[in-house]
Coordinates of C-alpha atoms in Angstrom, one line a residue:
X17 CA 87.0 101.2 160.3
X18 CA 87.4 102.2 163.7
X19 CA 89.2 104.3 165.7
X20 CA 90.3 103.0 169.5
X21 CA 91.3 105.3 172.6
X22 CA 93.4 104.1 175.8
X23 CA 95.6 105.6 178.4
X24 CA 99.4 104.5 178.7
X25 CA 101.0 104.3 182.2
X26 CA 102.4 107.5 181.4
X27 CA 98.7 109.4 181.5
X28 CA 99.5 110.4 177.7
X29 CA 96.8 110.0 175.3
X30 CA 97.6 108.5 171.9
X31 CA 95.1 107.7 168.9
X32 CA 95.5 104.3 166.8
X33 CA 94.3 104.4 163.2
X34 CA 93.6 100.5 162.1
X35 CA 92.9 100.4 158.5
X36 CA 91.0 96.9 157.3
X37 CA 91.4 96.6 152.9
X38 CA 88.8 94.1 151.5
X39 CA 90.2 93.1 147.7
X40 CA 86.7 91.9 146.3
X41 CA 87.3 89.3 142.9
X42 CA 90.8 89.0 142.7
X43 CA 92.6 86.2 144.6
X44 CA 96.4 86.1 144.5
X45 CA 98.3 82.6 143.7
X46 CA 99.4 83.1 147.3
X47 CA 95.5 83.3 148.4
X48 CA 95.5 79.3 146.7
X49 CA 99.0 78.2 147.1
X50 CA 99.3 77.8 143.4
X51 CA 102.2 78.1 140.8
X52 CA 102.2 77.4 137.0
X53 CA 106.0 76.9 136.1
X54 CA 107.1 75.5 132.5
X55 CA 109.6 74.2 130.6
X56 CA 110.2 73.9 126.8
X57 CA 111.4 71.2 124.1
X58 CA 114.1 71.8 121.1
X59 CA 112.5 74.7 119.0
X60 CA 110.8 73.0 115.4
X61 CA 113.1 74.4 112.4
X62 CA 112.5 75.2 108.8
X63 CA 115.2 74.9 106.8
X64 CA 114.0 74.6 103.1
X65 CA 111.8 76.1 100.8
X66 CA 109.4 73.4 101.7
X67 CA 109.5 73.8 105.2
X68 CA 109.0 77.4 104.5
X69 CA 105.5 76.2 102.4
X70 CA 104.1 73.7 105.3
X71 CA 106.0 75.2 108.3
X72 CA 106.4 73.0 111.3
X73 CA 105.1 71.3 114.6
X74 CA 106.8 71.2 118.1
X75 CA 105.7 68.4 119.6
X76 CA 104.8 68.0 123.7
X77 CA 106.7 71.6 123.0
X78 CA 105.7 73.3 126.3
X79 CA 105.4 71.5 129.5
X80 CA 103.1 73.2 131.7
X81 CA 103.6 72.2 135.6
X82 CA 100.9 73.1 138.0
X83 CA 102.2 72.9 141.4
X84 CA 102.0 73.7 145.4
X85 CA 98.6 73.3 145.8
X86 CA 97.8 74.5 149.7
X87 CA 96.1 71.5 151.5
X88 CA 92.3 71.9 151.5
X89 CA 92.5 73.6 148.0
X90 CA 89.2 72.8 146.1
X91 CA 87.7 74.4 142.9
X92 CA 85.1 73.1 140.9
X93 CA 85.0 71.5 137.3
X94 CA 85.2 74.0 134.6
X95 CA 88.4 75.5 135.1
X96 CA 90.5 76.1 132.1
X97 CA 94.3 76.8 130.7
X98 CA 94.5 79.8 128.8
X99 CA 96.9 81.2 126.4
X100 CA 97.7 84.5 125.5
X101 CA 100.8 85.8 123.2
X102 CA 102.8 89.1 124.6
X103 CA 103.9 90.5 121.4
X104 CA 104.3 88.9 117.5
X105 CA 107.5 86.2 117.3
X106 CA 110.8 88.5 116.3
X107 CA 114.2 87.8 115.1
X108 CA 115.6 91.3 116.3
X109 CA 115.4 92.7 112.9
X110 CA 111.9 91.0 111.5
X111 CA 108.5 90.5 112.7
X112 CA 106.4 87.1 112.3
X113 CA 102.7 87.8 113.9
X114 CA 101.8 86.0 116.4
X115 CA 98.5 84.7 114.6
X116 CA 100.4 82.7 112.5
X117 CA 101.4 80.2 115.6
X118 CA 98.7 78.0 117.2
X119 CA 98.9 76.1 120.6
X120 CA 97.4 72.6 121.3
X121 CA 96.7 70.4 124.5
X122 CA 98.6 67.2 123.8
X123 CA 97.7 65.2 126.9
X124 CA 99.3 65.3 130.5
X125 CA 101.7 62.7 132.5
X126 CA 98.6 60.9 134.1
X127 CA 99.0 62.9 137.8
X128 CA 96.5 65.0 137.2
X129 CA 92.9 65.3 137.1
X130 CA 90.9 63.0 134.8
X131 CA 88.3 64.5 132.3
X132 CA 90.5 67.0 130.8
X133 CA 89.8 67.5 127.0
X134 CA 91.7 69.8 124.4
X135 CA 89.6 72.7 122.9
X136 CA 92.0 72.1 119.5
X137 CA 94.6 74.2 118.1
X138 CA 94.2 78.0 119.0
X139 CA 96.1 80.5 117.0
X140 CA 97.9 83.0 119.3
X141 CA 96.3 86.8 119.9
X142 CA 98.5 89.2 121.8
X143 CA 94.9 90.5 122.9
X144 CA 92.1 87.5 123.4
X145 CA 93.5 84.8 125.3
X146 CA 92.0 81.5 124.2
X147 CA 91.3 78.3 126.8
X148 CA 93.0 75.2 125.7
X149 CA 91.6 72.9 127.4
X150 CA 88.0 72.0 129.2
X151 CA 87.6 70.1 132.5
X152 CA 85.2 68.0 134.4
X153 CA 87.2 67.0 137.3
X154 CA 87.5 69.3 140.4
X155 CA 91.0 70.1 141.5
X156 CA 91.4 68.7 145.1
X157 CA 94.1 69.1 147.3
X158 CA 95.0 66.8 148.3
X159 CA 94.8 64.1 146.6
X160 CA 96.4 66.2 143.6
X161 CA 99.3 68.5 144.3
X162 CA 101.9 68.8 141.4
X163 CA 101.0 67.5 137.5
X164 CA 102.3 68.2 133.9
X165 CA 100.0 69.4 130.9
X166 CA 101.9 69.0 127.5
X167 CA 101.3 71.6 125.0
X168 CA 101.9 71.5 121.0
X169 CA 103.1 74.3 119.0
X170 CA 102.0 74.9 114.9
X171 CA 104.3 77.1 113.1
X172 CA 101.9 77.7 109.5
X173 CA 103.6 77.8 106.6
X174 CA 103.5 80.5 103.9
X175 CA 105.2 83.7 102.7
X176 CA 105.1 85.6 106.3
X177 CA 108.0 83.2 107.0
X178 CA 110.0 84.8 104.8
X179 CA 111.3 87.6 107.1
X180 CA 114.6 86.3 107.0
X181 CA 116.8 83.6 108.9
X182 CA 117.1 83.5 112.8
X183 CA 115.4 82.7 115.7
X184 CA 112.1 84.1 115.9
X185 CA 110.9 84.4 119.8
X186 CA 108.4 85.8 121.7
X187 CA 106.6 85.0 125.3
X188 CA 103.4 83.8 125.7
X189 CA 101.5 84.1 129.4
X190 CA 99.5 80.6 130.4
X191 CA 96.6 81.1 133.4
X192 CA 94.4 78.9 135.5
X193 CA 91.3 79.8 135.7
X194 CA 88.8 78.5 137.6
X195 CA 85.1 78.2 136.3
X196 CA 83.6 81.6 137.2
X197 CA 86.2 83.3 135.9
X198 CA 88.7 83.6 139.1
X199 CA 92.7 83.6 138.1
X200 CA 94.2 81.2 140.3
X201 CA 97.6 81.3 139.3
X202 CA 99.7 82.8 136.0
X203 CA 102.6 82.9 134.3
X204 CA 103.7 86.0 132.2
X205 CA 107.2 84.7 131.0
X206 CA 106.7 81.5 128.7
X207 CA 109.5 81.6 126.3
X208 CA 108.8 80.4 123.1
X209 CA 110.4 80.1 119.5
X210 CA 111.0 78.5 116.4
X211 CA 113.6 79.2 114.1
X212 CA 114.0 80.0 110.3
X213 CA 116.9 78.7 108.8
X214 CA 116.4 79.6 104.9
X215 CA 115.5 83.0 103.6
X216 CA 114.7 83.3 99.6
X217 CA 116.1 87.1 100.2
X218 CA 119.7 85.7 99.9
X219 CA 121.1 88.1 102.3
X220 CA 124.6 88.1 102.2
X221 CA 125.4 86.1 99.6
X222 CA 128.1 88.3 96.8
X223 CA 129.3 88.2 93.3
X224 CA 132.5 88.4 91.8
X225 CA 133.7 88.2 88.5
X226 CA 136.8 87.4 85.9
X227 CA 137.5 87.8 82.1
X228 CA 140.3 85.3 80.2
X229 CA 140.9 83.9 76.8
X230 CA 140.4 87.3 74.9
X231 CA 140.3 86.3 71.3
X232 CA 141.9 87.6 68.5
X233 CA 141.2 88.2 64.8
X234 CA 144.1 88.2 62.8
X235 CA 142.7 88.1 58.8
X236 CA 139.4 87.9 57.2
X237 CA 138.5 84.9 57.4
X238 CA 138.3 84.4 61.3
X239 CA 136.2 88.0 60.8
X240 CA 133.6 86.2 59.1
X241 CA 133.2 83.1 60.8
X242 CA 133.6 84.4 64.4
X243 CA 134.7 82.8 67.6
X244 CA 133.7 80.6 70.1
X245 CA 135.9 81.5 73.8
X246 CA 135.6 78.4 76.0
X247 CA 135.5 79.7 79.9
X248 CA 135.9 83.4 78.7
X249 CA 134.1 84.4 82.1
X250 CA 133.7 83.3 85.7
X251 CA 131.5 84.1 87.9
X252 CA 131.4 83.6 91.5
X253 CA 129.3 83.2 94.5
X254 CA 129.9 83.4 98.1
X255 CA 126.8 82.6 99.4
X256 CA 127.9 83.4 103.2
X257 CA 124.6 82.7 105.5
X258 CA 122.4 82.7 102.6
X259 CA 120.6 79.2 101.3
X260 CA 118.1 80.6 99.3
X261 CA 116.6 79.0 96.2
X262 CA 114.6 80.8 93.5
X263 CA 118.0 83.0 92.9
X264 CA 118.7 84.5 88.8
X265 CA 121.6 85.7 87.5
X266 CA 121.4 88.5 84.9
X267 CA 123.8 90.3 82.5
X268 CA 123.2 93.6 80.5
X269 CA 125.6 95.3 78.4
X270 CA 126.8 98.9 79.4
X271 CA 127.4 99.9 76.3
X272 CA 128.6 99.1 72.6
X273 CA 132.2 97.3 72.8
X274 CA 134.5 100.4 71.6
X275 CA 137.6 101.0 70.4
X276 CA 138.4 104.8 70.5
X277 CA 135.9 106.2 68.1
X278 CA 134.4 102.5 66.1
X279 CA 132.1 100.0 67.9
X280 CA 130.7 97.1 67.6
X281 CA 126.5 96.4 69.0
X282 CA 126.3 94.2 71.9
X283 CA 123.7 92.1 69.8
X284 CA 126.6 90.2 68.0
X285 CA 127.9 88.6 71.5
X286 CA 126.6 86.2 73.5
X287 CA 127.2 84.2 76.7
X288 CA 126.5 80.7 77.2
X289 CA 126.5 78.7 80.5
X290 CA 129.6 76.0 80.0
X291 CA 129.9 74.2 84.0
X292 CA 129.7 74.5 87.4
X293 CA 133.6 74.9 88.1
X294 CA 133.4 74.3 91.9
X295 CA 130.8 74.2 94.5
X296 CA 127.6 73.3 94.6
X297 CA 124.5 73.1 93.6
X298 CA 125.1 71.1 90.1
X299 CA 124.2 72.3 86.7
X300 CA 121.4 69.8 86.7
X301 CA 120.0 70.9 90.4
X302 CA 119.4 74.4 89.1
X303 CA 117.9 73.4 86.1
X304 CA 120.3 75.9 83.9
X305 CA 120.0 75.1 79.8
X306 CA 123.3 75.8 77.7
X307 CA 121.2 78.2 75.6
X308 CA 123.6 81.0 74.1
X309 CA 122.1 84.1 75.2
X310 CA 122.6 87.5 73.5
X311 CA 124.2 90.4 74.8
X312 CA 121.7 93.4 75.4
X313 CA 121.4 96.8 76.9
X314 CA 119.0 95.6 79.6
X315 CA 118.9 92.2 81.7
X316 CA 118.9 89.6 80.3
X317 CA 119.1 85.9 82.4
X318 CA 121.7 83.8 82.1
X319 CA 120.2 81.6 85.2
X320 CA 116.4 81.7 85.7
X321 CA 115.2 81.0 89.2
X322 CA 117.6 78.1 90.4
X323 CA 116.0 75.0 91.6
X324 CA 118.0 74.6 94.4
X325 CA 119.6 76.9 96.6
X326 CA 123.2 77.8 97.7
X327 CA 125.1 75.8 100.4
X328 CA 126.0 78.1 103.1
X329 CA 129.7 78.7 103.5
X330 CA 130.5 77.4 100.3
X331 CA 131.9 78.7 97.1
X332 CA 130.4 78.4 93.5
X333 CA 132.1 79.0 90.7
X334 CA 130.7 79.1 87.3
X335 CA 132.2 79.5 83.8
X336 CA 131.1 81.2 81.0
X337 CA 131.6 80.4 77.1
X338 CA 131.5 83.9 74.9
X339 CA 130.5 83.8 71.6
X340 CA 130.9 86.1 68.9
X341 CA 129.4 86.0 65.8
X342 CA 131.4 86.8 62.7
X343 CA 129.9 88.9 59.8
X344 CA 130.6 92.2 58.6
X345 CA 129.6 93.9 61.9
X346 CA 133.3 92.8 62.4
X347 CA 135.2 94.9 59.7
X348 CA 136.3 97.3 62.2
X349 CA 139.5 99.0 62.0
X350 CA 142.7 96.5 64.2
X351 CA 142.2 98.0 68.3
X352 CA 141.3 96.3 71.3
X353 CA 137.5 96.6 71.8
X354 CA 136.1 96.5 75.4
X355 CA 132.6 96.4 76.6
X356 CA 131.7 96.7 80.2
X357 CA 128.7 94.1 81.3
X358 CA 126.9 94.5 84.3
X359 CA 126.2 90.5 86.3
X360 CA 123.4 91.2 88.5
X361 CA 122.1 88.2 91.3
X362 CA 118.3 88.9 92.0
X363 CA 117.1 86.6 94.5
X364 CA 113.5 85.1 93.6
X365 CA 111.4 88.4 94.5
X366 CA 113.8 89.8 92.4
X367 CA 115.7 92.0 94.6
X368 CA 118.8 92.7 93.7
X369 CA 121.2 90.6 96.3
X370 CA 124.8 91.7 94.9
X371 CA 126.2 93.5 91.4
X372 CA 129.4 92.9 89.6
X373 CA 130.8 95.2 86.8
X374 CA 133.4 93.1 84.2
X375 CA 135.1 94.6 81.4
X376 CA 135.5 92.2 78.7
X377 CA 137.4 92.7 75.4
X378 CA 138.6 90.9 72.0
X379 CA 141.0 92.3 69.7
X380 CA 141.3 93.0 65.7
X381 CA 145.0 92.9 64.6
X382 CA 143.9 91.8 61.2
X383 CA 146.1 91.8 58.1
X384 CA 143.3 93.5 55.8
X385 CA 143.3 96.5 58.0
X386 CA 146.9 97.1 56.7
X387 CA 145.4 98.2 53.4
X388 CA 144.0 101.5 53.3
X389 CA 140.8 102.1 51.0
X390 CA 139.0 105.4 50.7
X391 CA 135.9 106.1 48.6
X392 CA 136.4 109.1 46.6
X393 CA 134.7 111.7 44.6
X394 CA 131.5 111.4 46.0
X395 CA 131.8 107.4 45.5
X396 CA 130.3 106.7 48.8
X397 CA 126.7 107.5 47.5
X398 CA 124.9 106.0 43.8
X399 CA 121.8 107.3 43.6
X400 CA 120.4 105.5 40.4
X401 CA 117.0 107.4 38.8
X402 CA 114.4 105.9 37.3
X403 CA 112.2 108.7 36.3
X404 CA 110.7 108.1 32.6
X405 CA 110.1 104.8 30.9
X406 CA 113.8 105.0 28.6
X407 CA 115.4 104.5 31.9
X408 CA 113.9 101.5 32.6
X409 CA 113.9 100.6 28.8
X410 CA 118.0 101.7 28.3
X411 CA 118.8 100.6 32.0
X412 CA 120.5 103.3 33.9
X413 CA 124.7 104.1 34.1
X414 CA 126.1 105.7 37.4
X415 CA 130.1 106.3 37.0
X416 CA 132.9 107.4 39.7
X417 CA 135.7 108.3 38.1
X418 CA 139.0 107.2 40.2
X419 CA 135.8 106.4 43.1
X420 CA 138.2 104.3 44.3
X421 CA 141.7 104.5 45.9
X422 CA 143.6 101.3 47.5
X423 CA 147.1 102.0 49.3
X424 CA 148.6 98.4 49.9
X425 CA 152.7 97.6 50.4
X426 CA 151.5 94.0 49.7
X427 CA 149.0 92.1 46.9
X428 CA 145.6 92.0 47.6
X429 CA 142.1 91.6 46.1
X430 CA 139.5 93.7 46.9
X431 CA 136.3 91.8 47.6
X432 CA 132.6 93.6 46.9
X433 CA 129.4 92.9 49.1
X434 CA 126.3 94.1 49.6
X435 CA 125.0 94.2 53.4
X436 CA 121.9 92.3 52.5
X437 CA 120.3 90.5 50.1
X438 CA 117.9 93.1 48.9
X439 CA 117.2 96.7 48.4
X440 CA 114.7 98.1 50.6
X441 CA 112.1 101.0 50.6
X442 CA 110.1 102.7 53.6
X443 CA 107.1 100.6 52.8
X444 CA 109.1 96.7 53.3
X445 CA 109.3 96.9 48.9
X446 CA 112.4 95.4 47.4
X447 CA 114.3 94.8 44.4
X448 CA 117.1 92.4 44.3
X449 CA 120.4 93.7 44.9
X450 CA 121.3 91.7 41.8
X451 CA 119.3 94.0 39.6
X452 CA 122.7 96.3 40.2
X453 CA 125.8 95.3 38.7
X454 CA 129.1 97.1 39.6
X455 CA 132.4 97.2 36.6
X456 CA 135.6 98.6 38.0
X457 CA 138.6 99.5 35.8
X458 CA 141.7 100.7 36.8
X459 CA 142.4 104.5 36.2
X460 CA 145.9 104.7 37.8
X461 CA 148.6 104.3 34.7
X462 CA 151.1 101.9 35.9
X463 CA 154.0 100.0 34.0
X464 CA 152.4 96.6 34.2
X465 CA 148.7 95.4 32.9
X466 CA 148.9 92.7 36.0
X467 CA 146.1 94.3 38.1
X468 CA 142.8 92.4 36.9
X469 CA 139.8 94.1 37.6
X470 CA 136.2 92.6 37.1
X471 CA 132.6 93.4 36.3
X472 CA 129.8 91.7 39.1
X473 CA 126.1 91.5 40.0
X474 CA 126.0 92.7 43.7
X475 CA 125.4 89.6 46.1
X476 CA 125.6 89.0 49.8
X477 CA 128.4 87.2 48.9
X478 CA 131.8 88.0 48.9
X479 CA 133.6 88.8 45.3
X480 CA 136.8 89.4 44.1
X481 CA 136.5 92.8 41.9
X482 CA 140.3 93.6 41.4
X483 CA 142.9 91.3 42.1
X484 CA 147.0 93.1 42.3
X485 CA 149.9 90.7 42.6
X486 CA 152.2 93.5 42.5
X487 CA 153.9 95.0 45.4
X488 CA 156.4 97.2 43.6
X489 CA 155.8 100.8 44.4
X490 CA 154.2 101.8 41.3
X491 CA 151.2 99.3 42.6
X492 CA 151.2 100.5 46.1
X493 CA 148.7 103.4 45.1
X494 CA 146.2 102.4 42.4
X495 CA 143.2 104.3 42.1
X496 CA 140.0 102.7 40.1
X497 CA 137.2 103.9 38.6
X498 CA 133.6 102.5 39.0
X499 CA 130.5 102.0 37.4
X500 CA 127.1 100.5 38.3
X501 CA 124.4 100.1 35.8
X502 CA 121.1 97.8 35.5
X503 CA 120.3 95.7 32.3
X504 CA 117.8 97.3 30.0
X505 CA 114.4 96.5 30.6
X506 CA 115.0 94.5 33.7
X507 CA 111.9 93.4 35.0
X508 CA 112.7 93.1 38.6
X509 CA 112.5 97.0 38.2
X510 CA 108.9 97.2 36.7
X511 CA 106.2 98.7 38.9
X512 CA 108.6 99.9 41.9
X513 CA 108.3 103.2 43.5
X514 CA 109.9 104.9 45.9
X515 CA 113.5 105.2 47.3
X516 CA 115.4 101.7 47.6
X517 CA 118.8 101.3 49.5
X518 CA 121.1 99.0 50.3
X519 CA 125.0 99.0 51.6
X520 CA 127.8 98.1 49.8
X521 CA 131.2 96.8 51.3
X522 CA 135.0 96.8 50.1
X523 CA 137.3 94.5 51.6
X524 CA 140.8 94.3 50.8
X525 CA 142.6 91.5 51.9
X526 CA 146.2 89.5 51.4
X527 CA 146.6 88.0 48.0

């Protein structure tokens, strides 16, 4: 520095201050004349779950263009390209790290230096840059003054790519750099991308729902043997944006089906896949089996992780067989029974995607129920003792008188059944339900002797115990008196202990 005195014409005095700034390592791209521009191919895209498993490579996907060189420009062999990422590749909503995306040298369009070599495929740091390529030419200018580098990008595949759908972007800075370590030129604002077209998250996609066919059982008969309803229920998917594959669809049941105060278990329904209505994919794409499956109070899946995934935009519409299995879980009293189920889609991290609540029903308006039976006089327990050796020896005698009381405008049998096919003690024991037979004899005196009444083993099975053709009103309230007894030294009784039970059912029915 140095400070410099002189008089004007004026005989003032003024002082100049000259200050000289020495910048000692750095170089600007001004200092060398040199730019790096770019520009960038079609980003790769990964549109499937297998693109999503191997990801994807841009070809010659950055073109990296070295340019006004100042005449007399000179550096020595040894300078390098480096790469460096700015921040990890985003969607706006998701994050991708940048380590998962690797840049390559490829090759250049033959106006450039010779001996240039690729280092191989460097994955991105937003902190270490890495040099792509080494060099064993000088660059001279002239004779070189504008050439093109081309630049691969790798897009690995595996889980971190499923973020969600979009286009995943970030920038990347390239520099030159000579062989000691000098910047000669950069460029901070290399756009880059790729983009994810399928997400196994299923984001978007909705369920919806409807019930039809309710069935109906009219008598006994349909009672016991059940019902299959073709198509009872739709289900239906708007997929939206979503493509995803791996997707499951679950029902559970919110409860017993109910009619006022009587109910009916879930466990006696079930659902079984029938078609794919409309839409796509195909029954056979997903890989669904027409398995009936039964109703419970948790999930249970109707579709388990699809095969193949949802076309965007487009409806699906599946339908639903119901089928209920007849027994005496049916014997209810006539009402419409309603259970609400609970269609869940879980994508294939099983995340719930969308929920859809459908009440579903079926209806007893049968012609036994217009009979009225009641179990009277403590009738609705036997409790049989064997206690000494003579009641195994005599065989043991419970009677109800007038146990029984049928109210019926029309004829009708009354069938007995036991619920199953043995009774059963706390310890798994049993004793054949045949070991118990039941005699029932009318007690009501009416004008007529044309009600039959019979004498049974119990069985599974259904039996006619009294038969009344008569519809006249002295028959319309008959009370009957019951016994049950076991044979005298029966020896399915020998050697049992404990407390055996077992239900027994009335039906009445038309004659």
């Amino acid at each position: 520095m140095r400070i410099i005195t002189y008089k004007n014409y004026f005989n003032s005095v003024r002082l100049v201050t000259i200050s000289v700034f020495v910048l000692i390592g750095v170089l600007s791209n001004q200092a060398y004349g040199q730019s790096l521009g770019f520009f960038k191919g079609s980003d790769c895209i990964m549109a499937t779950p297998g693109d999503l498993l191997t990801g994807c490579i841009a070809t010659d996907y950055i073109s990296v263009q070295y340019e006004k060189f100042r005449k007399g420009f000179d550096t020595p062999a040894g300078w390098t390209l480096q790469v460096r990422a700015n921040g990890d590749f985003s969607n706006g909503s998701a994050i991708i790290p940048a380590q998962f995306v690797s840049i390559s040298y490829n090759g250049s369009d033959g106006a450039g230096p010779s001996g240039v070599s690729g280092t191989g495929s460097k994955m991105l740091s937003t902190t270490t840059p890495a040099s792509l390529i080494t060099t064993s030419s000088p660059l001279q200018s002239p004779p070189t003054t504008y050439f093109v580098h081309r630049l691969n990008m790798v897009v690995a595949g595996g889980s971190h790519l499923s973020a969600g759908t979009g286009t995943f972007s970030t920038t990347l800075t390239l520099t030159l750099v000579a062989q000691n370590g000098t910047i000669i030129a950069t460029n901070d604002r290399v756009s880059v991308s790729f983009k994810v077209d399928y997400s196994s998250t299923c984001s978007g996609a909705t369920l919806n729902s409807y019930y039809s066919n309710q069935p109906t059982f009219s008598d006994y008969a349909s009672l016991m043997n059940g019902r299959t309803v073709t198509d009872a229920v739709s289900l239906q998917y708007q997929p939206n944006e979503a493509n995803c594959t791996g997707w499951s669809l679950k029902v559970r049941a919110n409860g017993n089906f109910t009619s006022g105060s009587n109910s009916v278990l879930p466990q006696y329904f079930s659902l079984r896949f029938n078609r794919v209505a409309s839409g796509s994919p195909t029954a056979a794409q997903i890989g669904v089996t027409n398995n009936a499956i039964a109703l419970a109070y948790s999930d249970v899946p109707l579709i388990d992780q699809s095969d193949a995934p949802f076309v965007k935009y487009g409806g699906t519409e599946h339908k639903y067989d119901l089928i209920i299995a007849g027994g005496n879980h049916l014997l209810v009293p006539n009402g419409m029974y309603t259970a609400s189920l609970t269609f869940t889609l879980y994508n294939q991290n099983n995340q719930i995607v969308s929920t859809r609540i459908q009440d579903v029903t079926f209806q007893v308006n049968s012609s036994s129920n217009s009979y009225t039976m009641v179990l009277q006089n403590s009738a609705d327990v036997i409790d049989m003792v064997f206690n000494t050796i003579a009641n195994y020896q005599d065989g043991v005698s419970v009677s109800k008188l007038r146990g029984l009381k049928v109210t019926g405008y029309n004829p009708y049998q009354v069938l007995i059944k036991t619920s199953g096919s043995n009774l059963e003690n706390s310890t798994a024991a049993t004793i054949p339900v045949s070991a118990v037979n039941i005699e029932t004899t009318k007690y009501t005196v009416t004008s007529g002797a044309l009600i039959n009444t019979f004498t049974r083993a119990l069985s599974t099975a259904d039996q006619i115990i009294i038969s009344n053709p008569m519809a006249n009103s002295t028959h319309q309230v008959v009370e009957y008196s019951l016994r049950y007894y076991t044979a005298p030294s029966d020896p399915r009784l020998l050697g049992k202990s404990g407390i055996f039970n077992t239900r027994v059912l009335f039906v009445a029915i038309p004659l």
